[in-house]
Coordinates of C-alpha atoms and ligand atoms in Angstrom, one line a residue:
X1 CA 5.9 39.7 -54.5
X2 CA 8.7 37.6 -56.4
X3 CA 9.7 33.7 -54.9
X4 CA 11.5 35.1 -51.7
X5 CA 13.7 33.2 -49.4
X6 CA 13.8 33.7 -45.7
X7 CA 17.1 32.9 -44.4
X8 CA 18.7 33.0 -40.9
X9 CA 21.8 35.0 -41.0
X10 CA 23.3 33.9 -37.5
X11 CA 23.2 30.9 -35.3
X12 CA 19.2 30.5 -35.6
X13 CA 16.3 32.0 -33.4
X14 CA 16.7 35.3 -35.5
X15 CA 13.1 35.7 -35.4
X16 CA 12.3 34.2 -38.6
X17 CA 8.8 33.1 -37.7
X18 CA 7.5 36.5 -36.8
X19 CA 9.2 37.7 -40.3
X20 CA 7.6 34.9 -42.3
X21 CA 4.3 35.6 -40.6
X22 CA 4.5 39.3 -41.4
X23 CA 5.4 38.8 -44.9
X24 CA 3.1 35.8 -45.7
X25 CA -0.2 37.8 -45.0
X26 CA -0.7 37.8 -48.8
X27 CA 1.6 35.1 -49.8
X28 CA -0.2 32.3 -51.6
X29 CA 2.5 29.4 -50.7
X30 CA 4.8 28.9 -47.7
X31 CA 7.4 26.2 -47.9
X32 CA 9.6 24.7 -45.5
X33 CA 12.5 23.0 -47.4
X34 CA 15.2 21.8 -44.6
X35 CA 15.4 20.7 -41.0
X36 CA 12.6 19.4 -38.8
X37 CA 11.5 19.8 -35.1
X38 CA 14.7 20.9 -34.1
X39 CA 13.1 24.5 -35.3
X40 CA 11.2 26.6 -33.0
X41 CA 9.5 29.5 -34.7
X42 CA 7.4 31.8 -32.7
X43 CA 4.5 34.0 -34.1
X44 CA 2.8 36.4 -31.9
X45 CA -0.7 37.5 -33.2
X46 CA -3.0 39.9 -31.0
X47 CA -0.8 39.0 -28.1
X48 CA -1.2 35.3 -28.7
X49 CA 1.8 33.2 -29.0
X50 CA 2.0 30.2 -31.2
X51 CA 5.3 28.1 -31.5
X52 CA 5.7 26.0 -34.6
X53 CA 8.3 23.2 -35.2
X54 CA 7.4 21.6 -38.4
X55 CA 4.3 23.6 -39.8
X56 CA 5.3 26.3 -41.8
X57 CA 4.5 29.7 -40.0
X58 CA 1.9 30.5 -42.9
X59 CA -0.4 28.1 -41.4
X60 CA -1.8 30.7 -39.2
X61 CA -2.6 32.9 -42.2
X62 CA -6.1 31.1 -43.6
X63 CA -5.4 32.0 -47.1
X64 CA -1.6 30.6 -47.3
X65 CA -1.0 27.1 -48.6
X66 CA 1.7 25.4 -46.5
X67 CA 4.3 22.8 -47.9
X68 CA 6.8 20.6 -45.9
X69 CA 9.3 20.0 -48.7
X70 CA 11.3 17.2 -49.6
X71 CA 14.5 18.4 -48.0
X72 CA 13.0 18.3 -44.3
X73 CA 13.0 15.5 -42.0
X74 CA 9.5 14.8 -40.2
X75 CA 8.9 13.4 -37.1
X76 CA 5.2 12.1 -37.7
X77 CA 4.5 12.1 -33.9
X78 CA 5.3 15.6 -33.5
X79 CA 3.4 16.8 -36.8
X80 CA 0.4 14.9 -35.8
X81 CA 0.4 16.7 -32.4
X82 CA 1.2 20.2 -34.0
X83 CA -1.8 19.6 -36.7
X84 CA -4.2 18.8 -33.7
X85 CA -2.8 22.1 -31.8
X86 CA -3.4 24.6 -34.8
X87 CA -6.8 22.8 -35.5
X88 CA -7.9 23.2 -32.0
X89 CA -6.9 27.0 -32.3
X90 CA -9.2 27.4 -35.4
X91 CA -6.7 26.7 -38.2
X92 CA -7.8 24.5 -41.0
X93 CA -4.9 22.0 -42.4
X94 CA -7.1 19.9 -44.7
X95 CA -6.6 21.4 -48.1
X96 CA -4.0 23.7 -47.0
X97 CA -1.1 21.5 -45.8
X98 CA 0.8 19.5 -48.2
X99 CA 3.8 17.2 -47.4
X100 CA 6.6 16.0 -49.7
X101 CA 6.2 12.3 -50.3
X102 CA 10.0 12.5 -50.7
X103 CA 10.7 14.0 -47.4
X104 CA 12.4 11.6 -44.7
X105 CA 10.8 10.2 -41.7
X106 CA 12.4 10.7 -38.1
X107 CA 12.2 7.2 -36.4
X108 CA 12.5 6.3 -32.8
X109 CA 15.9 5.0 -33.3
X110 CA 17.0 8.2 -34.7
X111 CA 16.1 9.9 -31.5
X112 CA 17.6 7.4 -29.4
X113 CA 20.8 7.4 -31.4
X114 CA 20.9 11.4 -31.2
X115 CA 21.2 10.8 -27.3
X116 CA 23.4 8.2 -27.5
X117 CA 25.7 9.8 -29.8
X118 CA 25.7 13.0 -27.5
X119 CA 26.5 10.9 -24.5
X120 CA 29.4 9.3 -26.3
X121 CA 31.0 12.3 -27.3
X122 CA 31.2 13.4 -23.8
X123 CA 32.9 16.9 -23.4
X124 CA 32.9 17.2 -27.2
X125 CA 29.1 16.9 -27.4
X126 CA 27.4 19.2 -30.0
X127 CA 24.4 20.4 -27.9
X128 CA 21.8 18.8 -30.3
X129 CA 18.1 19.4 -29.7
X130 CA 17.9 15.5 -29.2
X131 CA 15.3 15.2 -31.8
X132 CA 16.9 12.7 -34.0
X133 CA 17.8 15.2 -36.8
X134 CA 21.4 14.1 -37.4
X135 CA 20.8 10.5 -37.5
X136 CA 17.7 10.9 -39.7
X137 CA 19.9 13.0 -42.4
X138 CA 22.7 10.3 -41.8
X139 CA 20.3 7.5 -43.0
X140 CA 19.1 9.6 -45.9
X141 CA 22.8 10.1 -47.0
X142 CA 23.6 6.4 -46.3
X143 CA 20.4 5.5 -48.2
X144 CA 18.7 3.7 -45.2
X145 CA 16.2 6.4 -44.9
X146 CA 12.4 5.8 -45.0
X147 CA 10.4 8.5 -46.8
X148 CA 6.8 9.6 -46.4
X149 CA 5.7 7.8 -49.5
X150 CA 7.2 4.7 -47.8
X151 CA 5.3 5.3 -44.4
X152 CA 2.0 5.6 -46.2
X153 CA 2.4 2.1 -48.0
X154 CA 1.9 -0.4 -45.1
X155 CA 3.5 -3.2 -47.0
X156 CA 6.6 -1.3 -48.1
X157 CA 6.8 0.4 -44.6
X158 CA 7.0 -3.0 -42.7
X159 CA 9.6 -4.3 -45.1
X160 CA 11.8 -1.3 -44.9
X161 CA 11.4 -1.1 -41.3
X162 CA 12.4 -4.7 -40.7
X163 CA 15.6 -4.2 -42.9
X164 CA 16.5 -1.1 -41.1
X165 CA 16.0 -2.3 -37.6
X166 CA 18.1 -5.6 -38.2
X167 CA 21.0 -3.2 -38.6
X168 CA 20.1 -0.4 -36.1
X169 CA 19.5 -3.2 -33.5
X170 CA 22.9 -4.6 -34.0
X171 CA 24.4 -1.0 -33.8
X172 CA 22.1 -0.3 -30.7
X173 CA 23.0 -3.8 -28.9
X174 CA 26.7 -4.5 -29.9
X175 CA 28.3 -1.1 -30.1
X176 CA 26.2 1.1 -27.9
X177 CA 25.1 -1.4 -25.2
X178 CA 21.4 -0.2 -25.5
X179 CA 18.2 -2.3 -25.7
X180 CA 16.8 -3.3 -29.1
X181 CA 13.8 -1.8 -30.5
X182 CA 10.7 -3.8 -31.4
X183 CA 9.7 -3.7 -35.0
X184 CA 5.9 -4.6 -34.3
X185 CA 5.5 -1.8 -31.7
X186 CA 7.0 0.5 -33.9
X187 CA 5.1 -0.5 -37.0
X188 CA 1.6 -0.2 -35.0
X189 CA 2.6 3.3 -33.7
X190 CA 3.9 4.7 -36.9
X191 CA 0.8 3.2 -38.9
X192 CA -1.6 5.4 -36.6
X193 CA 0.4 8.3 -37.9
X194 CA 0.6 7.1 -41.4
X195 CA -3.2 7.2 -41.5
X196 CA -3.6 10.5 -40.2
X197 CA -1.1 12.1 -42.4
X198 CA -1.7 10.2 -45.7
X199 CA -4.3 12.9 -47.0
X200 CA -1.5 15.4 -46.9
X201 CA 1.3 13.4 -48.6
X202 CA 2.0 14.5 -52.4
X203 CA 4.5 15.5 -55.0
X204 CA 5.2 18.9 -53.6
X205 CA 7.8 19.7 -56.3
X206 CA 4.9 19.7 -58.9
X207 CA 2.9 22.0 -56.6
X208 CA 5.5 24.3 -56.1
X209 CA 6.4 24.6 -59.7
X210 CA 2.7 25.2 -60.7
X211 CA 2.5 27.8 -58.2
X212 CA 5.7 29.7 -59.4
X213 CA 4.5 29.3 -63.1
X214 CA 1.0 30.8 -62.1
X215 CA 2.8 33.9 -60.7
X216 CA 1.7 32.9 -57.3
X217 CA 3.9 34.4 -54.5
X218 CA 6.0 31.9 -52.8
X219 CA 7.8 32.3 -49.5
X220 CA 10.5 29.6 -48.5
X221 CA 10.9 29.6 -44.8
X222 CA 14.3 28.7 -43.7
X223 CA 14.8 27.0 -40.4
X224 CA 18.0 27.2 -38.2
X225 CA 20.8 29.7 -39.5
X226 CA 23.7 30.1 -41.8
X227 CA 26.3 29.3 -39.2
X228 CA 24.5 26.1 -38.4
X229 CA 24.8 24.9 -42.2
X230 CA 26.4 21.6 -42.4
X231 CA 28.7 22.8 -45.0
X232 CA 29.2 26.5 -44.3
X233 CA 28.4 26.6 -40.6
X234 CA 31.0 26.1 -37.7
X235 CA 31.5 22.5 -38.2
X236 CA 31.1 20.1 -36.4
X237 CA 29.0 22.4 -34.3
X238 CA 26.1 22.6 -36.8
X239 CA 22.8 21.1 -37.7
X240 CA 22.7 18.3 -40.5
X241 CA 21.0 20.2 -43.4
X242 CA 21.6 23.1 -45.8
X243 CA 20.4 26.0 -44.0
X244 CA 21.5 28.4 -46.5
X245 CA 19.4 30.1 -49.3
X246 CA 20.8 27.7 -51.9
X247 CA 19.2 24.7 -49.8
X248 CA 15.9 25.8 -51.3
X249 CA 17.0 24.6 -54.8
X250 CA 17.6 20.7 -53.4
X251 CA 15.0 21.0 -50.6
X252 CA 12.0 22.0 -52.5
X253 CA 13.3 21.1 -56.1
X254 CA 13.2 24.8 -57.3
X255 CA 15.8 26.2 -59.8
X256 CA 18.1 28.9 -58.6
X257 CA 16.6 31.0 -61.4
X258 CA 13.4 31.2 -59.6
X259 CA 14.7 32.7 -56.5
X260 CA 14.4 36.6 -56.8
X261 CA 15.1 37.7 -53.4
X262 CA 16.9 36.6 -50.4
X263 CA 15.8 38.2 -47.2
X264 CA 18.3 37.5 -44.4
X265 CA 17.0 37.6 -40.8
X266 CA 19.4 39.3 -38.6
X267 CA 18.9 39.7 -34.8
X268 CA 20.5 43.1 -33.5
X269 CA 22.7 41.2 -31.4
X270 CA 23.9 37.6 -31.6
X271 CA 22.7 34.6 -29.9
X272 CA 23.6 30.7 -30.0
X273 CA 22.3 27.5 -28.3
X274 CA 24.5 24.5 -27.9
X275 CA 28.1 24.2 -28.2
X276 CA 30.6 25.6 -30.6
X277 CA 32.7 28.9 -31.3
X278 CA 31.1 32.3 -30.7
X279 CA 33.5 35.1 -30.9
X280 CA 31.4 38.1 -29.7
X281 CA 29.8 35.9 -26.6
X282 CA 29.4 38.1 -23.6
X283 CA 29.9 35.7 -20.6
X284 CA 29.0 38.6 -18.1
X285 CA 26.3 40.5 -16.7
X286 CA 25.9 42.0 -20.0
X287 CA 25.1 39.0 -21.6
X288 CA 22.8 38.2 -18.8
X289 CA 21.0 41.4 -19.5
X290 CA 20.5 40.6 -23.1
X291 CA 19.2 37.1 -22.2
X292 CA 16.6 38.6 -19.8
X293 CA 15.7 41.5 -21.8
X294 CA 15.4 39.3 -25.0
X295 CA 13.9 36.5 -23.3
X296 CA 16.6 34.5 -24.8
X297 CA 15.4 30.8 -23.9
X298 CA 15.2 28.3 -26.6
X299 CA 11.8 27.8 -28.1
X300 CA 12.2 24.1 -28.8
X301 CA 14.2 22.9 -25.7
X302 CA 14.1 25.9 -23.3
X303 CA 17.7 25.9 -22.8
X304 CA 19.3 29.4 -22.0
X305 CA 20.6 31.0 -25.3
X306 CA 24.2 32.3 -25.2
X307 CA 24.3 36.0 -26.1
X308 CA 26.7 38.4 -27.6
X309 CA 27.3 41.6 -29.5
X310 CA 26.5 41.8 -33.4
X311 CA 29.2 40.1 -35.4
X312 CA 29.7 42.0 -38.7
X313 CA 32.5 39.6 -39.9
X314 CA 30.1 36.6 -39.3
X315 CA 27.2 38.3 -41.2
X316 CA 29.3 39.4 -44.0
X317 CA 30.1 35.8 -44.6
X318 CA 26.4 34.9 -44.4
X319 CA 25.5 37.7 -46.9
X320 CA 28.1 36.3 -49.1
X321 CA 26.9 32.8 -49.0
X322 CA 23.4 33.6 -49.2
X323 CA 23.5 36.3 -51.7
X324 CA 21.1 38.4 -49.3
X325 CA 19.3 41.1 -51.1
X326 CA 18.2 42.7 -47.8
X327 CA 18.1 42.2 -44.1
X328 CA 15.1 42.5 -41.5
X329 CA 16.8 43.4 -38.4
X330 CA 14.7 42.1 -35.3
X331 CA 14.6 42.5 -31.6
X332 CA 16.2 46.0 -31.8
X333 CA 13.8 47.0 -29.0
X334 CA 16.0 44.5 -26.7
X335 CA 18.9 46.9 -26.9
X336 CA 17.0 50.1 -25.7
X337 CA 18.1 49.8 -22.2
X338 CA 21.7 49.8 -23.1
X339 CA 24.0 53.2 -22.9
X340 CA 26.8 51.8 -25.3
X341 CA 26.4 49.3 -28.1
X342 CA 29.3 47.4 -29.7
X343 CA 29.6 45.9 -33.4
X344 CA 32.4 43.7 -34.1
X345 CA 33.8 44.9 -37.4
X346 CA 37.0 42.5 -37.6
X347 CA 38.8 39.7 -35.6
X348 CA 42.1 39.8 -34.1
X349 CA 43.9 36.2 -34.6
X350 CA 47.6 35.7 -33.6
X351 CA 48.3 39.3 -33.8
X352 CA 46.7 39.5 -37.4
X353 CA 43.7 41.6 -38.4
X354 CA 40.9 39.5 -40.1
X355 CA 38.1 41.0 -41.8
X356 CA 36.9 37.7 -43.3
X357 CA 35.4 34.9 -41.2
X358 CA 37.9 32.1 -40.9
X359 CA 36.7 28.7 -41.9
X360 CA 39.2 27.0 -39.8
X361 CA 37.8 26.2 -36.4
X362 CA 41.1 26.6 -34.5
X363 CA 41.5 30.2 -35.9
X364 CA 37.7 31.1 -35.1
X365 CA 38.5 29.8 -31.4
X366 CA 41.3 32.1 -31.0
X367 CA 39.5 35.2 -32.5
X368 CA 39.4 38.3 -30.6
X369 CA 36.5 40.7 -31.8
X370 CA 37.7 44.3 -32.8
X371 CA 34.7 46.4 -32.0
X372 CA 33.4 49.8 -32.9
X373 CA 31.4 51.5 -30.1
X374 CA 28.0 53.3 -30.7
X375 CA 26.1 55.3 -28.3
X376 CA 23.0 53.6 -27.3
X377 CA 19.3 55.3 -27.7
X378 CA 18.2 54.6 -24.4
X379 CA 14.6 55.0 -24.8
X380 CA 11.5 52.8 -25.9
X381 CA 11.1 52.1 -29.6
X382 CA 8.5 49.6 -29.4
X383 CA 5.8 52.1 -30.6
X384 CA 7.9 53.3 -33.7
X385 CA 6.0 52.3 -36.9
X386 CA 8.1 54.4 -39.4
X387 CA 11.6 54.5 -39.8
X388 CA 11.5 58.2 -39.4
X389 CA 10.1 58.0 -36.0
X390 CA 13.2 56.0 -34.6
X391 CA 15.7 57.9 -32.4
X392 CA 18.6 59.4 -34.4
X393 CA 21.3 57.4 -32.4
X394 CA 19.1 54.0 -33.3
X395 CA 19.2 55.2 -36.9
X396 CA 23.0 55.5 -36.7
X397 CA 23.2 51.8 -35.4
X398 CA 21.0 50.6 -38.1
X399 CA 22.8 52.7 -40.9
X400 CA 26.2 51.4 -39.8
X401 CA 24.9 47.9 -39.9
X402 CA 23.8 48.6 -43.7
X403 CA 27.2 50.1 -44.5
X404 CA 29.3 47.2 -42.9
X405 CA 27.2 44.5 -44.6
X406 CA 26.6 46.5 -48.0
X407 CA 23.0 45.2 -47.8
X408 CA 19.9 47.3 -47.2
X409 CA 17.5 47.1 -44.3
X410 CA 14.0 45.9 -45.5
X411 CA 12.2 45.8 -42.3
X412 CA 12.9 46.6 -38.7
X413 CA 11.2 44.6 -36.0
X414 CA 10.6 46.6 -32.7
X415 CA 8.7 43.9 -30.8
X416 CA 7.5 40.3 -30.9
X417 CA 4.1 41.2 -32.2
X418 CA 2.9 41.4 -35.8
X419 CA 2.1 44.9 -35.6
X420 CA 5.5 46.0 -34.0
X421 CA 7.0 46.1 -37.2
X422 CA 8.6 49.0 -39.5
X423 CA 8.5 48.5 -43.3
X424 CA 11.6 50.6 -44.5
X425 CA 10.7 50.4 -48.4
X426 CA 7.6 50.8 -50.2
X427 CA 7.4 47.2 -51.6
X428 CA 7.4 46.0 -47.9
X429 CA 4.5 48.2 -47.0
X430 CA 2.6 46.7 -49.8
X431 CA 3.6 43.1 -49.1
X432 CA 2.2 43.1 -45.6
X433 CA -0.8 45.5 -46.0
Ligands
GDP501 P1 13.2 31.9 -35.1 O1 13.6 30.5 -34.6 O2 14.0 32.3 -36.0 O3 11.8 31.8 -35.6 O4 13.1 32.7 -33.8 P2 12.4 32.2 -32.3 O5 10.9 32.2 -32.4 O6 13.0 30.8 -31.8 O7 13.0 33.2 -31.4 C1 12.7 34.6 -31.7 C2 12.0 35.2 -30.4 O8 12.1 36.6 -30.4 C3 10.6 34.8 -30.2 O9 10.3 34.8 -28.8 C4 9.8 36.0 -30.8 O10 8.7 36.1 -30.3 C5 10.8 37.1 -30.4 N1 10.8 38.3 -31.2 C6 10.7 38.3 -32.6 N2 11.2 39.7 -33.2 C7 11.4 40.3 -32.0 C8 11.3 41.6 -31.8 O11 11.5 42.5 -32.7 N3 11.5 42.2 -30.3 C9 11.4 41.4 -29.4 N4 11.4 41.8 -28.1 N5 11.1 40.0 -29.6 C10 11.1 39.4 -30.7
IMO502 P1 15.4 27.5 -35.3 O1 14.7 27.4 -36.8 C1 18.8 27.6 -32.9 C2 21.3 23.7 -32.8 C3 21.3 23.1 -31.6 C4 22.7 22.6 -31.8 C5 22.8 22.2 -33.3 C6 22.5 20.8 -33.8 O2 14.5 27.9 -34.2 O3 16.1 28.7 -35.5 P2 20.2 19.5 -34.0 O4 19.2 19.1 -33.2 O5 20.0 20.1 -35.2 O6 21.2 18.3 -34.5 O7 21.5 20.4 -33.2 O8 21.8 23.1 -33.7 N1 19.9 24.1 -33.5 C7 19.3 25.4 -33.3 N2 19.8 26.5 -32.7 N3 17.7 27.5 -33.6 C8 17.4 26.5 -34.3 O9 16.4 26.4 -35.1 C9 18.2 25.2 -34.0 N4 18.0 23.9 -34.6 C10 19.3 23.3 -34.2 O10 21.1 23.7 -30.5 O11 23.7 23.4 -31.3
MG503 MG1 13.9 29.3 -33.1

């Protein structure tokens, strides 16, 4: 298996966790390269559900080495708890987990600022996960950030914390009418995390390069989705990192020439959590049916996800930006009860037909989807294990998606479980055996 990038093609929660677990059963290295604990990746093995926020989904496969790369933002308290949980479930982290010394640390003031900024935005709020992601990335860009290498060096950490807090406290008190934060209390708390995490902190760029030059199988696990990308998403209703396939290069220090395959994860319909445009959203009982059938409630915040039809205008944009070589279509079973399915093939905006996703949010807000109707298959498909076993009408829906995107389907997921998966090409039957 070449170096593969797993990327969310919509607004996140496409089922990346399940697919990474499925594909990494024989991968050597699984690397997170962006985002933080705003992610919630669900893996179901033998009926047991695990939700991972920061640890790569490969942590549940004993032989995989897991890397939290330089492009991520790490909340050390969340990471310590997550390590405890997976270790309690019998998964070893020591010798298998590596955290980049260059990854930025989420501080308590980032979480507080995330909340205060959202409050200040009022009706224009983004609907963030409240995990401090935006303020942590802002400090990185503003060169105020504290990195993992700083956290594990007590003298440096104390100095940097004091310098940061002197500015943050002025902003908190004078601009946002909040209470100041106490440097000693933060230092004491974060020193405990530093002691716990120190053994895992290293130069992960060299680690990944060695793995690649040794011919090891490396999987990059994307978080969020293309439409939440800081540059290419529906700004400002986005997250603060590069969620696209290209984000691997800066977020893990890997040259583009090393990426052989970009696997786009596509939910068979569309969901979104938080605010922002969503042309094919169903604000009716059909949307509610998808939410209930698909159990569309956030893995991180528990918020109900907004649901709608599959949007091929949006997906074509995602395929182009990511250079998607093939897709994994997930949650297909959720559509099994529907008599009629719809696929958005173009938008009508101000009387004009658009088959390209508009980057102007004003245009997107006025976009009316143009749909193609397809008959539903109306039967349970969860026990299908080969593409040939799928009902003909399901196959018609899947074929049409391949045609509209110009990208082949590598894998079809028919349920949350590891085994509820159809590998459509020989390469993926081998990759997952
Ligand atoms: P991620 O953030 O992309 O990893 O996705 P989440 O884990 O947040 O959300 C996907 C949800 O769908 C999880 O609850 C998965 O267990 C579940 N899931 C994944 N694939 C399938 C599938 O094919 N069918 C069904 N019914 N559920 C699935
Ligand atoms: P996974 O990896 C879905 C959304 C939030 C909000 C916006 C900004 O599980 O697919 P942030 O806290 O990042 O500043 O919030 O991005 N968001 C996600 N939506 N899945 C995710 O991750 C998300 N991570 C962030 O809901 O709209
Ligand atoms: Mg998720």
